[in-house]
């Protein structure tokens, strides 16, 4: 039996990830979240329009890692020790 990390469906997981990307927690150097500035829709590099993820999550990959500084700004919790693992 498959165990879930979070008790939700795929659509809800995508919503959580897109929210973290919009907040700048899941971002790339070229495609930032909106914690410091907003990117108007016509200025966004949306990439492949056939993909289903929203900007900026559509650019994020695991190798981009998590922006723990923005985690701290939003949640006021220091998660930086996780970046050492």
Tab-separated table of C-alpha atoms in Angstrom:
chain	number	residue	atom	x	y	z
A	1	UNK	CA	0.000	0.000	0.000
A	2	UNK	CA	1.277	3.440	-0.966
A	3	UNK	CA	1.804	5.877	1.916
A	4	UNK	CA	1.179	9.571	1.397
A	5	UNK	CA	3.390	12.302	2.769
A	6	UNK	CA	0.405	14.650	2.873
A	7	UNK	CA	-3.252	13.600	3.137
A	8	UNK	CA	-4.397	15.261	-0.101
A	9	UNK	CA	-4.872	14.585	-3.791
A	10	UNK	CA	-2.672	15.570	-6.752
A	11	UNK	CA	-4.556	18.811	-7.448
A	12	UNK	CA	-4.170	19.919	-3.843
A	13	UNK	CA	-0.430	19.100	-3.895
A	14	UNK	CA	0.003	21.180	-7.061
A	15	UNK	CA	-1.856	24.040	-5.364
A	16	UNK	CA	0.483	23.879	-2.361
A	17	UNK	CA	3.579	23.810	-4.593
A	18	UNK	CA	2.300	26.701	-6.729
A	19	UNK	CA	1.653	28.733	-3.570
A	20	UNK	CA	5.197	28.056	-2.321
A	21	UNK	CA	6.553	29.147	-5.717
A	22	UNK	CA	4.502	32.345	-5.744
A	23	UNK	CA	5.845	33.098	-2.240
A	24	UNK	CA	9.423	32.649	-3.486
A	25	UNK	CA	10.152	29.509	-1.501
A	26	UNK	CA	10.380	27.400	-4.665
A	27	UNK	CA	12.039	29.695	-7.194
A	28	UNK	CA	14.898	29.782	-9.663
A	29	UNK	CA	17.515	32.512	-10.028
A	30	UNK	CA	15.866	33.590	-13.309
A	31	UNK	CA	12.226	33.151	-12.274
A	32	UNK	CA	11.583	34.568	-8.822
A	33	UNK	CA	8.497	34.374	-6.657
A	34	UNK	CA	6.606	37.511	-5.681
A	35	UNK	CA	7.885	38.041	-2.141
A	36	UNK	CA	10.035	41.022	-3.184
A	37	UNK	CA	8.383	42.124	-6.426
A	38	UNK	CA	5.467	41.194	-8.657
A	39	UNK	CA	5.981	40.060	-12.247
A	40	UNK	CA	3.034	41.210	-14.380
A	41	UNK	CA	1.492	38.478	-16.554
A	42	UNK	CA	2.728	39.955	-19.847
A	43	UNK	CA	6.306	40.120	-18.482
A	44	UNK	CA	6.449	36.453	-17.399
A	45	UNK	CA	8.431	33.917	-19.376
A	46	UNK	CA	5.831	31.159	-19.304
A	47	UNK	CA	7.926	28.654	-21.264
A	48	UNK	CA	6.064	25.712	-22.752
A	49	UNK	CA	2.384	26.617	-22.744
A	50	UNK	CA	1.399	22.935	-22.953
A	51	UNK	CA	2.570	22.285	-19.399
A	52	UNK	CA	-0.004	22.576	-16.640
A	53	UNK	CA	1.969	24.291	-13.861
A	54	UNK	CA	1.675	28.009	-13.205
A	55	UNK	CA	4.503	30.556	-13.255
A	56	UNK	CA	6.974	30.471	-11.499
A	57	UNK	CA	6.575	26.818	-10.434
A	58	UNK	CA	6.761	25.702	-14.066
A	59	UNK	CA	10.483	26.648	-14.034
A	60	UNK	CA	11.419	25.165	-10.644
A	61	UNK	CA	13.204	21.796	-10.376
A	62	UNK	CA	14.568	19.992	-7.334
A	63	UNK	CA	18.127	21.059	-8.127
A	64	UNK	CA	16.989	24.674	-7.555
A	65	UNK	CA	16.381	23.667	-3.939
A	66	UNK	CA	14.344	25.627	-1.407
A	67	UNK	CA	14.885	29.304	-0.642
A	68	UNK	CA	15.176	29.055	3.140
A	69	UNK	CA	15.611	32.831	3.506
A	70	UNK	CA	12.120	33.333	2.098
A	71	UNK	CA	10.836	30.508	4.329
A	72	UNK	CA	12.072	32.510	7.295
A	73	UNK	CA	10.543	35.762	6.012
A	74	UNK	CA	7.133	34.131	5.586
A	75	UNK	CA	6.914	31.592	8.409
A	76	UNK	CA	9.446	33.145	10.852
A	77	UNK	CA	10.971	29.699	11.321
A	78	UNK	CA	14.631	28.987	10.591
A	79	UNK	CA	14.737	26.005	8.245
A	80	UNK	CA	18.304	26.740	7.065
A	81	UNK	CA	19.668	23.691	8.896
A	82	UNK	CA	17.835	21.585	6.292
A	83	UNK	CA	20.035	22.988	3.512
A	84	UNK	CA	23.056	21.296	5.090
A	85	UNK	CA	21.574	17.832	4.464
